[in-house]
Amino acid sequence: QSVLTQPPSVSGAPGQRVTISCTGSSSNIGAGYDVHWYQHLPGTPPKLLIHDNNNRPSGVPDRFSGSKSGTSASLAITGLQAEDEADYYCQSYDSSLSGSVFGGGTKLTVL
Amino acid sequence: EVQLVESGGGLVQPGGSLRLSCSASGFTFSSFSLHWVRQAPGKGLEYVSSITSNGGTTYYADSVKGRFTMSRDNSKNTLFLQMTSLRPEDTAVYYCVKDVGQYFWSGYHWDYWGQGTLVTVSS
């Protein structure tokens, strides 16, 4: 059971918009710690996708965006492309555990 | 170019030990905290441990506490993970990850990941 809760899977057709939720608690997201998102393609290391809730590193398309409110955060992907098919993980820090925590991961399928 | 290269993985029997290394280049190694993250076959990412930039403070997930020891040699730009009393459930790809800050409790993001090294615990 992950400290941060994500849906196991989401799907969408090419060109559509999908969102992935990440629900935490008052000791992590709700405590004000930033949420970061990573994209993980099979056979490659995870890649930073969104940092500090809604910031894209250089090179990440603006089709990817993040938001945070209360004890939850969301990753939105617009204009879905086949290459977006991957696992997505949210990550934050937890003051009760005194360590970082991940969501369980969400598998995105592009139909 | 930032590079993190893990090594030391392999097949080990339950109860055995293994030492992972992560050789870093392309950044000021001593300025950033570092982490180990693992992914078991068919499972999600699992946070394992962290160490501050000067190596003075470490943190371990409950699943490895008392069995794993994380350390670093800033003079050799190398990170280590000493794993003892290994269990089949420790079987995973282990990633070395760079933080953007000095202290892992700041909650900053992690900007670079190594390619990973596979640890298999089996008799």
Short mmCIF file of C-alpha atoms in Angstrom, two decimals, chain B:
data_model
loop_
_atom_site.label_atom_id
_atom_site.label_comp_id
_atom_site.label_asym_id
_atom_site.label_seq_id
_atom_site.Cartn_x
_atom_site.Cartn_y
_atom_site.Cartn_z
CA GLU B 1 26.67 15.76 -19.04
CA VAL B 2 25.46 14.23 -15.79
CA GLN B 3 26.04 10.49 -15.59
CA LEU B 4 25.19 8.00 -12.86
CA VAL B 5 26.44 4.47 -13.45
CA GLU B 6 25.42 1.71 -11.07
CA SER B 7 27.34 -1.54 -10.68
CA GLY B 8 27.59 -4.48 -8.32
CA GLY B 9 24.29 -6.18 -8.98
CA GLY B 10 23.98 -9.90 -9.52
CA LEU B 11 22.62 -13.16 -8.21
CA VAL B 12 22.92 -13.79 -4.48
CA GLN B 13 21.45 -16.39 -2.16
CA PRO B 14 18.96 -15.49 0.55
CA GLY B 15 20.82 -14.27 3.61
CA GLY B 16 23.74 -13.12 1.50
CA SER B 17 25.29 -9.72 1.00
CA LEU B 18 25.99 -7.44 -1.93
CA ARG B 19 27.51 -3.99 -2.33
CA LEU B 20 26.18 -1.67 -5.00
CA SER B 21 28.19 1.26 -6.30
CA CYS B 22 27.15 4.32 -8.25
CA SER B 23 29.85 6.26 -10.04
CA ALA B 24 28.91 9.86 -10.79
CA SER B 25 30.23 12.47 -13.20
CA GLY B 26 29.22 15.74 -14.79
CA PHE B 27 28.29 17.62 -11.61
CA THR B 28 29.74 18.66 -8.24
CA PHE B 29 29.14 15.36 -6.48
CA SER B 30 29.67 16.69 -2.95
CA SER B 31 26.94 19.33 -3.29
CA PHE B 32 23.90 17.11 -3.65
CA SER B 33 22.04 14.50 -1.69
CA LEU B 34 21.51 11.15 -3.35
CA HIS B 35 18.99 8.34 -3.20
CA TRP B 36 18.50 4.68 -3.98
CA VAL B 37 15.18 3.61 -5.50
CA ARG B 38 14.26 0.09 -6.55
CA GLN B 39 11.70 -1.58 -8.76
CA ALA B 40 10.81 -5.22 -8.22
CA PRO B 41 9.65 -7.21 -11.27
CA GLY B 42 6.14 -6.15 -12.20
CA LYS B 43 5.94 -3.65 -9.34
CA GLY B 44 6.16 0.09 -8.95
CA LEU B 45 9.00 2.28 -7.79
CA GLU B 46 9.99 1.88 -4.15
CA TYR B 47 12.04 4.42 -2.26
CA VAL B 48 14.93 2.72 -0.45
CA SER B 49 17.33 5.23 1.12
CA SER B 50 18.82 8.71 1.06
CA ILE B 51 22.04 10.43 2.10
CA THR B 52 22.87 14.10 2.53
CA SER B 53 25.53 15.80 0.44
CA ASN B 54 28.22 15.47 3.12
CA GLY B 55 27.22 11.93 4.01
CA GLY B 56 26.41 12.92 7.56
CA THR B 57 22.76 11.85 7.60
CA THR B 58 21.03 8.86 6.07
CA TYR B 59 17.46 7.61 5.91
CA TYR B 60 16.13 4.15 5.20
CA ALA B 61 12.72 2.81 4.33
CA ASP B 62 11.35 0.42 6.95
CA SER B 63 11.65 -2.47 4.50
CA VAL B 64 15.47 -2.23 4.51
CA LYS B 65 16.25 -0.58 7.83
CA GLY B 66 18.88 -2.48 9.79
CA ARG B 67 19.93 -4.49 6.74
CA PHE B 68 21.09 -1.86 4.22
CA THR B 69 23.72 0.83 4.74
CA MET B 70 24.13 3.78 2.41
CA SER B 71 27.40 5.71 2.22
CA ARG B 72 29.34 7.95 -0.14
CA ASP B 73 32.95 8.84 -0.92
CA ASN B 74 32.95 12.43 -2.09
CA SER B 75 36.65 12.23 -2.97
CA LYS B 76 35.85 9.49 -5.50
CA ASN B 77 32.40 10.68 -6.64
CA THR B 78 30.94 7.35 -5.66
CA LEU B 79 27.80 6.27 -3.82
CA PHE B 80 27.42 2.90 -2.14
CA LEU B 81 24.66 0.64 -0.87
CA GLN B 82 25.77 -2.22 1.34
CA MET B 83 23.02 -4.83 1.44
CA THR B 84 23.05 -7.65 3.99
CA SER B 85 20.61 -10.35 5.07
CA LEU B 86 19.12 -10.23 1.60
CA ARG B 87 15.65 -11.65 1.03
CA PRO B 88 13.88 -12.77 -2.14
CA GLU B 89 11.68 -9.69 -1.90
CA ASP B 90 14.78 -7.52 -2.33
CA THR B 91 14.98 -8.72 -5.92
CA ALA B 92 14.74 -5.58 -8.03
CA VAL B 93 16.46 -3.13 -10.31
CA TYR B 94 18.22 -0.61 -8.09
CA TYR B 95 18.53 2.97 -9.31
CA CYS B 96 20.93 5.64 -8.09
CA VAL B 97 19.22 9.04 -8.19
CA LYS B 98 20.50 12.60 -7.82
CA ASP B 99 18.65 15.25 -5.81
CA VAL B 100 18.75 18.94 -6.71
CA GLY B 101 19.45 19.88 -3.08
CA GLN B 102 21.92 19.16 -0.29
CA TYR B 103 19.41 17.82 2.21
CA PHE B 104 16.91 15.12 1.28
CA TRP B 105 14.33 16.36 3.80
CA SER B 106 13.78 19.52 1.74
CA GLY B 107 11.42 17.60 -0.52
CA TYR B 108 13.13 18.81 -3.67
CA HIS B 109 12.85 16.88 -6.90
CA TRP B 110 15.29 14.36 -8.29
CA ASP B 111 16.70 15.29 -11.67
CA TYR B 112 18.90 12.41 -12.83
CA TRP B 113 18.58 8.64 -12.62
CA GLY B 114 21.13 5.96 -13.42
CA GLN B 115 20.31 3.07 -15.74
CA GLY B 116 19.94 0.70 -12.79
CA THR B 117 21.54 -2.56 -11.71
CA LEU B 118 19.64 -5.80 -11.23
CA VAL B 119 19.82 -7.63 -7.91
CA THR B 120 18.37 -11.13 -7.82
CA VAL B 121 18.02 -12.92 -4.50
CA SER B 122 17.36 -16.59 -5.08
CA SER B 123 18.64 -20.02 -4.12
#
